[in-house]
CSV table of C-alpha atoms in Angstrom, one decimal:
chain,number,residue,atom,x,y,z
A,1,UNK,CA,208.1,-44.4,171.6
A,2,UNK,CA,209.2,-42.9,168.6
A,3,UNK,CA,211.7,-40.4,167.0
A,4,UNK,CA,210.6,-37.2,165.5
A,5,UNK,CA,213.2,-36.5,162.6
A,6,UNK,CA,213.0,-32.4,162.1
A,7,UNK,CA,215.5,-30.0,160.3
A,8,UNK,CA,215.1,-26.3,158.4
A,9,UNK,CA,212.4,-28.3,156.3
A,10,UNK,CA,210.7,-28.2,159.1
A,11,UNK,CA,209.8,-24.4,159.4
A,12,UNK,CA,208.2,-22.9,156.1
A,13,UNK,CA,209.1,-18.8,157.0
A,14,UNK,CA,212.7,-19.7,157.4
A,15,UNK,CA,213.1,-20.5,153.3
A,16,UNK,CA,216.1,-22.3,152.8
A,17,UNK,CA,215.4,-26.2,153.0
A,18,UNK,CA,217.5,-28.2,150.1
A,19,UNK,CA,218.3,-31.0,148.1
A,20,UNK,CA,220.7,-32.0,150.6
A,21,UNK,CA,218.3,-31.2,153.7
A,22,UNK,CA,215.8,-33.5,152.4
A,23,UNK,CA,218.5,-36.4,151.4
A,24,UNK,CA,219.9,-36.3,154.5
A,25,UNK,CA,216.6,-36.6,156.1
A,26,UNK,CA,216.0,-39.6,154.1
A,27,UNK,CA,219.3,-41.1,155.2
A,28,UNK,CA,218.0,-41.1,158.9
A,29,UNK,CA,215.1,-42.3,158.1
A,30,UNK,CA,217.1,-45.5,156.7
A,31,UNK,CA,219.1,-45.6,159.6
A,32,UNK,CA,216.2,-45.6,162.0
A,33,UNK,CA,214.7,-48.0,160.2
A,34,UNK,CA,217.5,-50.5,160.0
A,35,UNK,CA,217.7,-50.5,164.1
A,36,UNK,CA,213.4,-51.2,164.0
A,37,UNK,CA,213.3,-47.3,165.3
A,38,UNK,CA,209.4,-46.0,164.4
A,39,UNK,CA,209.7,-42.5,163.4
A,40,UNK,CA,208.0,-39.6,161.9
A,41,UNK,CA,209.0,-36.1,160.0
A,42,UNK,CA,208.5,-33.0,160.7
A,43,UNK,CA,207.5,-31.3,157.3
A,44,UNK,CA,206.2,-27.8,156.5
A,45,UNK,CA,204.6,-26.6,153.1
A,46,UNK,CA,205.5,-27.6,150.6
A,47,UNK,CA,207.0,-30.8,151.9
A,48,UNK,CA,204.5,-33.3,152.4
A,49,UNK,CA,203.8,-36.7,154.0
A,50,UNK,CA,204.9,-35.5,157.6
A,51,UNK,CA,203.5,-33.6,160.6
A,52,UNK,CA,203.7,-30.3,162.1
A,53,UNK,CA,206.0,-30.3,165.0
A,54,UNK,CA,203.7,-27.4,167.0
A,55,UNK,CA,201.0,-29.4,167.1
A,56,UNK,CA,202.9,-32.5,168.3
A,57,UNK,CA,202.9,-33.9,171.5
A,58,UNK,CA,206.6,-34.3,173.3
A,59,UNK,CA,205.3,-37.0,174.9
A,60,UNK,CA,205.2,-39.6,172.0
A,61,UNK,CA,208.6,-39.2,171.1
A,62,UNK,CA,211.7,-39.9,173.0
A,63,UNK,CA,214.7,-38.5,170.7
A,64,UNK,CA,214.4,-35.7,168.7
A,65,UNK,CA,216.8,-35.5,165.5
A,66,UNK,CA,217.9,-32.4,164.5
A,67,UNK,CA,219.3,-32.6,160.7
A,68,UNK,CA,221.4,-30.7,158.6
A,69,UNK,CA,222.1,-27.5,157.6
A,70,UNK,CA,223.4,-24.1,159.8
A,71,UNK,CA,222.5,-24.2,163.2
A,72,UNK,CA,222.6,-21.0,165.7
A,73,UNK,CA,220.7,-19.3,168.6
A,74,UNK,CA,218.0,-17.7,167.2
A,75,UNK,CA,214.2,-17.7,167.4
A,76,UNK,CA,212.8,-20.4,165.4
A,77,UNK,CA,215.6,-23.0,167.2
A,78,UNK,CA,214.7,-21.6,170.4
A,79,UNK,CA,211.0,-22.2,170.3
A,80,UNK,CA,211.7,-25.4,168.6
A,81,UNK,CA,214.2,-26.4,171.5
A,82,UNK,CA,211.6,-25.4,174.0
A,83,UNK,CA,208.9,-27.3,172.7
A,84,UNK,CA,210.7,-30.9,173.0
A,85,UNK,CA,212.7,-29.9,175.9
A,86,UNK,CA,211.5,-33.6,177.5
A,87,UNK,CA,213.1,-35.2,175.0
A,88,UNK,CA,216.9,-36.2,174.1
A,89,UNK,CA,217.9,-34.1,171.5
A,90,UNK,CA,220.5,-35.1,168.5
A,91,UNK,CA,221.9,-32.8,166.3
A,92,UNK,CA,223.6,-34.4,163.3
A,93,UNK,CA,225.4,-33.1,160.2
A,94,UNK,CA,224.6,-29.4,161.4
A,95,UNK,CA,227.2,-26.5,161.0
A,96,UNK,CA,227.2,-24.8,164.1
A,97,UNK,CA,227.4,-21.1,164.1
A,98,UNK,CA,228.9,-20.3,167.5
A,99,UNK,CA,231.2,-21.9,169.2
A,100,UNK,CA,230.2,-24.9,171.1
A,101,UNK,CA,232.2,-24.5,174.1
A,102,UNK,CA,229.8,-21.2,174.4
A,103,UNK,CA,226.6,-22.6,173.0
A,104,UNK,CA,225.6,-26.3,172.8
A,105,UNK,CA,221.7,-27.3,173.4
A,106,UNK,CA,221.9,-30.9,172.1
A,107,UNK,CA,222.2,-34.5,174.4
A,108,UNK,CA,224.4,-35.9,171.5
A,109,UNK,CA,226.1,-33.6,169.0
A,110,UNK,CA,227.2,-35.2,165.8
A,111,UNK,CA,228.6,-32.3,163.9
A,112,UNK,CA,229.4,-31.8,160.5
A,113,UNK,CA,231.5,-28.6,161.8
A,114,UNK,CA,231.8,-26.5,164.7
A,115,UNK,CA,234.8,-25.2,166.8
A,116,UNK,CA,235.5,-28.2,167.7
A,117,UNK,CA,235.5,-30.6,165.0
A,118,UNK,CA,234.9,-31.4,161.2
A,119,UNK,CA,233.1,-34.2,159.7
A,120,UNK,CA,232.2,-35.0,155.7
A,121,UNK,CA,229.0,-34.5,155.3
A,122,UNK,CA,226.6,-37.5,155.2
A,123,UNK,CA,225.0,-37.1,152.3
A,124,UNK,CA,227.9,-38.7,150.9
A,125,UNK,CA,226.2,-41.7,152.3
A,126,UNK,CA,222.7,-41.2,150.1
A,127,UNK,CA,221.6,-43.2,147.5
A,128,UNK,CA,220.1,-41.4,144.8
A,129,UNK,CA,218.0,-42.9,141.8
A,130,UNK,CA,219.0,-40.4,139.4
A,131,UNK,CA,216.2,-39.2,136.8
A,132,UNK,CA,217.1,-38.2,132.9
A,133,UNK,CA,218.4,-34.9,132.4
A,134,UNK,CA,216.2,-34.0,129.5
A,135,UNK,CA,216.9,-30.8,127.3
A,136,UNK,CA,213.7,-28.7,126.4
A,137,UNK,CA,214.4,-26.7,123.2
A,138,UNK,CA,210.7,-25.1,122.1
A,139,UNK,CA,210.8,-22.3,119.0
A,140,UNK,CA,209.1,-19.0,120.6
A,141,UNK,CA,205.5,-18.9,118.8
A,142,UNK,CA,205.5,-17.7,115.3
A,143,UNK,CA,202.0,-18.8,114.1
A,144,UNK,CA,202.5,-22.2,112.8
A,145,UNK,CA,199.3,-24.6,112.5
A,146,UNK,CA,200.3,-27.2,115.2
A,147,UNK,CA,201.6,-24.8,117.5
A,148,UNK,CA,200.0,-24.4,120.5
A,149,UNK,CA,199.3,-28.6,120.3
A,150,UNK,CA,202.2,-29.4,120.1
A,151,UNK,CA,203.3,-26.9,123.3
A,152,UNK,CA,200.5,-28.8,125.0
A,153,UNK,CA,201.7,-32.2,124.4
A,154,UNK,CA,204.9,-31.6,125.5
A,155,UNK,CA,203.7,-30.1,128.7
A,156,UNK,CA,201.8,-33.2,129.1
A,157,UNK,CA,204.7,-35.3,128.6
A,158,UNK,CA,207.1,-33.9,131.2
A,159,UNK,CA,204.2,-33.5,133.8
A,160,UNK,CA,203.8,-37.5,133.6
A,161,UNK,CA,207.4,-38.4,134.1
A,162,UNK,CA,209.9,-37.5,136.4
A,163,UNK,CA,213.3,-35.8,134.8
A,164,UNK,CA,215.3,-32.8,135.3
A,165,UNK,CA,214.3,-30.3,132.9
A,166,UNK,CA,216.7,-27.5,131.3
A,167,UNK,CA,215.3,-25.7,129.0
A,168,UNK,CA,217.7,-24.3,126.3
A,169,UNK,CA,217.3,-21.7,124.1
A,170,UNK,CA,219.1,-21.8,120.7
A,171,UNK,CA,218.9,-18.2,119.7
A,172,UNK,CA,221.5,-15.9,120.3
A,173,UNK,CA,220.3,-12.6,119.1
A,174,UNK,CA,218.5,-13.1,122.4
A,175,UNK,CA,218.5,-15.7,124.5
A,176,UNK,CA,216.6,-16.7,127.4
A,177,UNK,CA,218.5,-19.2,129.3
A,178,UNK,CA,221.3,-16.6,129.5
A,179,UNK,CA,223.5,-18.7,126.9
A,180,UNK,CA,226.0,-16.4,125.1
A,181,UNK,CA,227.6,-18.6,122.1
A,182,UNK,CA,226.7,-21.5,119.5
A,183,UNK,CA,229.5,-23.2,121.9
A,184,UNK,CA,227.5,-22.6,125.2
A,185,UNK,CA,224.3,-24.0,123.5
A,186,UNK,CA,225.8,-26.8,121.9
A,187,UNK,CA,228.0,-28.1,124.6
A,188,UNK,CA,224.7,-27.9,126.8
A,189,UNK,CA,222.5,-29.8,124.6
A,190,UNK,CA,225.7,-32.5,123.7
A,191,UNK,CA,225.1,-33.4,128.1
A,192,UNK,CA,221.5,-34.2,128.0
A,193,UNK,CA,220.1,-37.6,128.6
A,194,UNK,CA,218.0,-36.5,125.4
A,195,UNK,CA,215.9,-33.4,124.0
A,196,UNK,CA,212.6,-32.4,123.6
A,197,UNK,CA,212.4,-30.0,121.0
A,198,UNK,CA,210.3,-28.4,118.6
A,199,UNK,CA,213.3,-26.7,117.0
A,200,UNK,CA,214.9,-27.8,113.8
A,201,UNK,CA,218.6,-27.2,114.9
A,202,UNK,CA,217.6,-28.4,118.7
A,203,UNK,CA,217.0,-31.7,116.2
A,204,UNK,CA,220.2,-31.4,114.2
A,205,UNK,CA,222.4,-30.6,117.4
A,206,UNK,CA,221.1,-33.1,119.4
A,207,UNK,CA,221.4,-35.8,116.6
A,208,UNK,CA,224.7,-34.5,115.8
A,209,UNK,CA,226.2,-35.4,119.3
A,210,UNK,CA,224.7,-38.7,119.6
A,211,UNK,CA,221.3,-37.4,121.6
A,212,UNK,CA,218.1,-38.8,120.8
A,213,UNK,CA,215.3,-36.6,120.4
A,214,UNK,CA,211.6,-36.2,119.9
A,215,UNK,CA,211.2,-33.5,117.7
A,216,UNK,CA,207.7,-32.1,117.1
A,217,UNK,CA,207.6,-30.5,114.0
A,218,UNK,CA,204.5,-27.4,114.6
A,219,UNK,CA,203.9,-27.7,110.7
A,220,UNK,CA,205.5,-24.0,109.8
A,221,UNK,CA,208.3,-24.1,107.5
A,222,UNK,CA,207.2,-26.4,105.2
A,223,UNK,CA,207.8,-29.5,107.6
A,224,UNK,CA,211.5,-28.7,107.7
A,225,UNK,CA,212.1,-30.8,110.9
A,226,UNK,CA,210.3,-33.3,109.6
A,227,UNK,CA,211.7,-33.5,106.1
A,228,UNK,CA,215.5,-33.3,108.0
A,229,UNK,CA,215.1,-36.4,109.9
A,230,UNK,CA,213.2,-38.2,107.2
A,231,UNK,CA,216.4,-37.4,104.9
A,232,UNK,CA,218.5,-39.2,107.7
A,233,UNK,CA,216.6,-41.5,109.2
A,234,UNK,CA,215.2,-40.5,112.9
A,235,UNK,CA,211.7,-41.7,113.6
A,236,UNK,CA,211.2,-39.7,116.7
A,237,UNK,CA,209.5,-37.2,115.3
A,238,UNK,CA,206.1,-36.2,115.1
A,239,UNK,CA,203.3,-33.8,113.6
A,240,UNK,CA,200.0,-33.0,114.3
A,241,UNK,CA,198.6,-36.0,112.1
A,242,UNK,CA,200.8,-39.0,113.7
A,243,UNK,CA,200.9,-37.8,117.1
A,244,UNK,CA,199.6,-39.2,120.5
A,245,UNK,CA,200.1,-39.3,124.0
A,246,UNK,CA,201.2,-42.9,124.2
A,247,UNK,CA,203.6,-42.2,121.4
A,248,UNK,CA,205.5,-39.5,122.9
A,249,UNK,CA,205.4,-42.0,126.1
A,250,UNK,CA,206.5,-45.1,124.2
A,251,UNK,CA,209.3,-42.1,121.9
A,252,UNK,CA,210.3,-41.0,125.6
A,253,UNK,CA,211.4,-44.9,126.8
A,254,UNK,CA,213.1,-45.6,123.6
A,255,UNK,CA,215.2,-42.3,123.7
A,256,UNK,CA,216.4,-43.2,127.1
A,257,UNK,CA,218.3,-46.4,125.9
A,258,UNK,CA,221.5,-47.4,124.3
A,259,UNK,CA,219.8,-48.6,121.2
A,260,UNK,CA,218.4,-44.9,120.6
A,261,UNK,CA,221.9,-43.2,121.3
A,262,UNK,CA,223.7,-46.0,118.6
A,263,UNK,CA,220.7,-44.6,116.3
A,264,UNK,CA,221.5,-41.2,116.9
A,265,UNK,CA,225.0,-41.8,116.1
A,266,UNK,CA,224.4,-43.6,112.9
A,267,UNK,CA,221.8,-40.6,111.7
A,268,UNK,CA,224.7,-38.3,112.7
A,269,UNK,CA,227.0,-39.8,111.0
A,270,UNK,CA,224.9,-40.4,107.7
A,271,UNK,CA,224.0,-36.6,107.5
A,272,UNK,CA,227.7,-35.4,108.0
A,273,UNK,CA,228.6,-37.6,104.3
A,274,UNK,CA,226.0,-36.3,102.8
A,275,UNK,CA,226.2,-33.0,104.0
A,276,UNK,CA,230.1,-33.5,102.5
A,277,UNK,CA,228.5,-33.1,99.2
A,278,UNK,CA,227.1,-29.5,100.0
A,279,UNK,CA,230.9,-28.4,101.3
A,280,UNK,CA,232.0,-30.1,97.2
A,281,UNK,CA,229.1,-28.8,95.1
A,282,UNK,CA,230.5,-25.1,97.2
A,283,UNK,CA,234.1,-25.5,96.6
A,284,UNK,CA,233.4,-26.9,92.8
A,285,UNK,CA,231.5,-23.8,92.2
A,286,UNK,CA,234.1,-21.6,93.1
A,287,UNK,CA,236.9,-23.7,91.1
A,288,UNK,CA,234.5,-23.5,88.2
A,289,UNK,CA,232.6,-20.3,87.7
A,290,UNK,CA,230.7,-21.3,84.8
A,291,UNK,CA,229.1,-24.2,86.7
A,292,UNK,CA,228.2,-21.2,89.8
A,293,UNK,CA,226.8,-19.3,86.9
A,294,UNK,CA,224.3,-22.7,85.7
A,295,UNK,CA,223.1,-23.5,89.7
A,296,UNK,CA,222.3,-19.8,89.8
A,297,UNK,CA,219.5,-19.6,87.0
A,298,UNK,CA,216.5,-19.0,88.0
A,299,UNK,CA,214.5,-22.3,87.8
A,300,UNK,CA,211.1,-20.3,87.3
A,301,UNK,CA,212.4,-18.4,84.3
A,302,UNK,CA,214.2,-21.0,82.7
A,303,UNK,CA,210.9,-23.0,83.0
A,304,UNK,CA,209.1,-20.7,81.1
A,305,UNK,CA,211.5,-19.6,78.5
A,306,UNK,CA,211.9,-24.0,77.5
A,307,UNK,CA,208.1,-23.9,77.4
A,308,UNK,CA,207.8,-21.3,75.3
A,309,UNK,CA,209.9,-23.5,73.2
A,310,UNK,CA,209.5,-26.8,73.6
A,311,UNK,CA,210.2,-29.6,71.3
A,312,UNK,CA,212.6,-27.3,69.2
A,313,UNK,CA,216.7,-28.3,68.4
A,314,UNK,CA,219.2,-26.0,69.1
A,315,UNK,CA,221.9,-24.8,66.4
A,316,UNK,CA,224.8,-24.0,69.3
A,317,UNK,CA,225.7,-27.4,70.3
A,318,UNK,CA,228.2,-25.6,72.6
A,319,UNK,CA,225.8,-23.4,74.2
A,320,UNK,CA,223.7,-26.7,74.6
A,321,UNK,CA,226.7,-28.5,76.8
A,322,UNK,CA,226.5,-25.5,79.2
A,323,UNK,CA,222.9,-25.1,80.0
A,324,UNK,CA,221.4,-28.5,80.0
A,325,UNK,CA,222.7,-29.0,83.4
A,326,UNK,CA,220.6,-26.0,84.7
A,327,UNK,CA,217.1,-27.1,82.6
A,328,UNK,CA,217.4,-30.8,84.0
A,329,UNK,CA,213.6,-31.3,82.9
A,330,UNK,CA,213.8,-31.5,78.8
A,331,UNK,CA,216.2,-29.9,76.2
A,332,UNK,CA,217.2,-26.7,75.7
A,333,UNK,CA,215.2,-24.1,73.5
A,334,UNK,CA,216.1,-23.8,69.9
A,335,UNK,CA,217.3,-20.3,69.8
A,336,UNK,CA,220.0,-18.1,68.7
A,337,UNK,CA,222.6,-16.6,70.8
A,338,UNK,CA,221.8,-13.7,71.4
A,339,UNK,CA,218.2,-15.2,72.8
A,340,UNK,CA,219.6,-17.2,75.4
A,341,UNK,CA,222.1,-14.2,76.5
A,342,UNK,CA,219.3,-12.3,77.2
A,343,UNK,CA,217.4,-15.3,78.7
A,344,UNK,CA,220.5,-15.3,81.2
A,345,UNK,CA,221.2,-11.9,82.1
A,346,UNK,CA,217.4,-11.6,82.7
A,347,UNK,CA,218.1,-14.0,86.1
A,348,UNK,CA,220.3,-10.8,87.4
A,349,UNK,CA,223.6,-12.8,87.4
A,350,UNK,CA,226.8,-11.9,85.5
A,351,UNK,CA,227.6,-14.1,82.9
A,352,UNK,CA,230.7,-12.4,81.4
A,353,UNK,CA,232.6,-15.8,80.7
A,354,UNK,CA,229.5,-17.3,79.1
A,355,UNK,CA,229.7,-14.4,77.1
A,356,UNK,CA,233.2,-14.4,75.6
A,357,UNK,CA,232.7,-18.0,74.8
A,358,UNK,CA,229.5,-17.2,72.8
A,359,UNK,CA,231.5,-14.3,70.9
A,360,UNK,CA,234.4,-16.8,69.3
A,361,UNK,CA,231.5,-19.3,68.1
């Protein structure tokens, strides 16, 4: 004889069968197993791999297990009661509804709570292999060349693994995963196992906090992901002419181990010195205005103008020390003064220090 292990996974209308539910079905299962007990389930859609109790006959089981979850007087318990009503009936880990001094159907009552008594609940017990929590950060489509494959390969990639998705959404003019602050969205993605993004900052925030990422670059932007993690060193990332299905499988292992996260660190760590350099070249510009006015010229213009004049000497040696750091590809044009004032003003920046310099030569 067996045991026929049922609970609110059992009955597909009544719409609230769980995680827990399910663990602590699995739990029995263990038990009854242990103790050489054959038994089946009792599963509804979507659960599969058991039977359907209505169809069952009482006659080929001897206890009936009646697992977790609320349990009252009502119509579904009632026809279910009726149905196995030659067998011993066990009700464990339920919550009873009303009190059991007034209402009690089961042979051997192992509560989790009722008037009577309170137990923990067993799926304390359980033991759980526990799956990556993996971060899905995907830029909305904006008409990028590798777009829709590299939304596809992704797809592919989570359908052939088992993880716990959360997608994340990084803007915040807008957001979709109902995340209300550059706070919100970075502590999220700094508590995933890794992330799987298509995003540049889902790449930088990720690496920033030590989490490895496959970052699929979709080719708009001028490869700005891929240029980023170049510049730091991350090899996780893909475009449309390196990737493949076994590499995002074979990118997906390696994220997942220490070695990957020690990487992460080391990229994080190298782009936060040299990014150092941006918060100097800022300040410096700001504690020296004539150096703001010489990264401000327009490269284009400038280009032109030495061209125009190439190969010739300058007569203001002064005027020489100034701009050569803003023409870095040859010398300066031979011109006068008031030439290369014009030259300057044409870029549409004020260059009023420049000026009174030029006026006491």
């Amino acid at each position: 004889m067996k045991t026929l292990v049922a609970g609110w996974f059992s009955f597909f209308n009544y719409g609230s069968a769980t995680a827990g539910d399910l663990l602590a079905a699995e739990l029995v299962g263990d038990w009854l197993e242990d103790i050489g007990c054959p038994y089946d389930f009792a599963l509804d859609p979507p659960f599969q791999g058991g039977i359907n109790w209505r169809f069952a006959d009482p006659k080929d089981y001897s206890h009936i297990v009646f697992v977790c979850g609320p349990f009252c007087d009502s119509k579904e318990t009632q026809e279910f009661l009726a149905h196995f009503s030659g067998c011993r009936m066990i009700g464990l880990n339920l919550t009873m509804i009303q009190p059991v001094n007034e209402w009690n159907p089961f042979d051997v009552l192992i509560e989790r709570d009722s008037s009577a008594s309170v137990r923990p609940d067993m799926v304390f017990l359980t033991h759980q292999k526990l799956v990556p929590v993996v971060g899905i950060c995907l830029v909305e489509p904006y008409g990028a060349a590798f777009e829709e494959g590299a939304y596809a390969a992704i797809q592919r990639l989570v359908e052939s693994r088992e993880m716990a998705i959360v997608n994340i959404d990084t803007r915040l003019d807008t957001n979709t995963t109902g995340l209300c602050s550059s706070a919100e969205i970075e502590s999220l993605i700094a508590r995933m196992d890794m992330v799987i993004t298509t995003r540049l900052h889902g790449t930088v925030l990720s690496l920033k906090n030590g989490v490895p990422t496959i970052s699929i670059d979709p080719g708009g932007d001028s490869f700005k992901i891929e240029k980023q993690t170049k510049k730091i060193g991350w090899n996780m990332t893909f475009t449309s002419t390196n990737i493949t299905d076994n590499k995002l499988q074979e990118a997906f292992d390696y994220c997942l181990t220490e070695a990957a996260r020690k990487k992460a660190k080391e990229c994080s760590e190298l782009a936060k010195q040299m990014a150092v350099e941006i918060q100097n070249e800022f300040i410096t510009a700001f504690d020296h205005p004539d150096q703001l006015i010489r990264h401000n010229v327009c490269h284009d213009s400038v280009q032109e103008k030495y061209d125009e004049s190439k190969n010739k000497k300058t007569n203001n040696k002064r005027i020489y020390a100034d701009l050569q750091h803003c023409i870095p590809w040859g010398e300066l044009p031979n011109q006068n003064k008031n030439f290369i004032l014009k030259k300057l003003i044409n870029t549409g920046h004020n260059f009023t220090n420049l000026m009174r310099k030029l006026g006491n030569r």
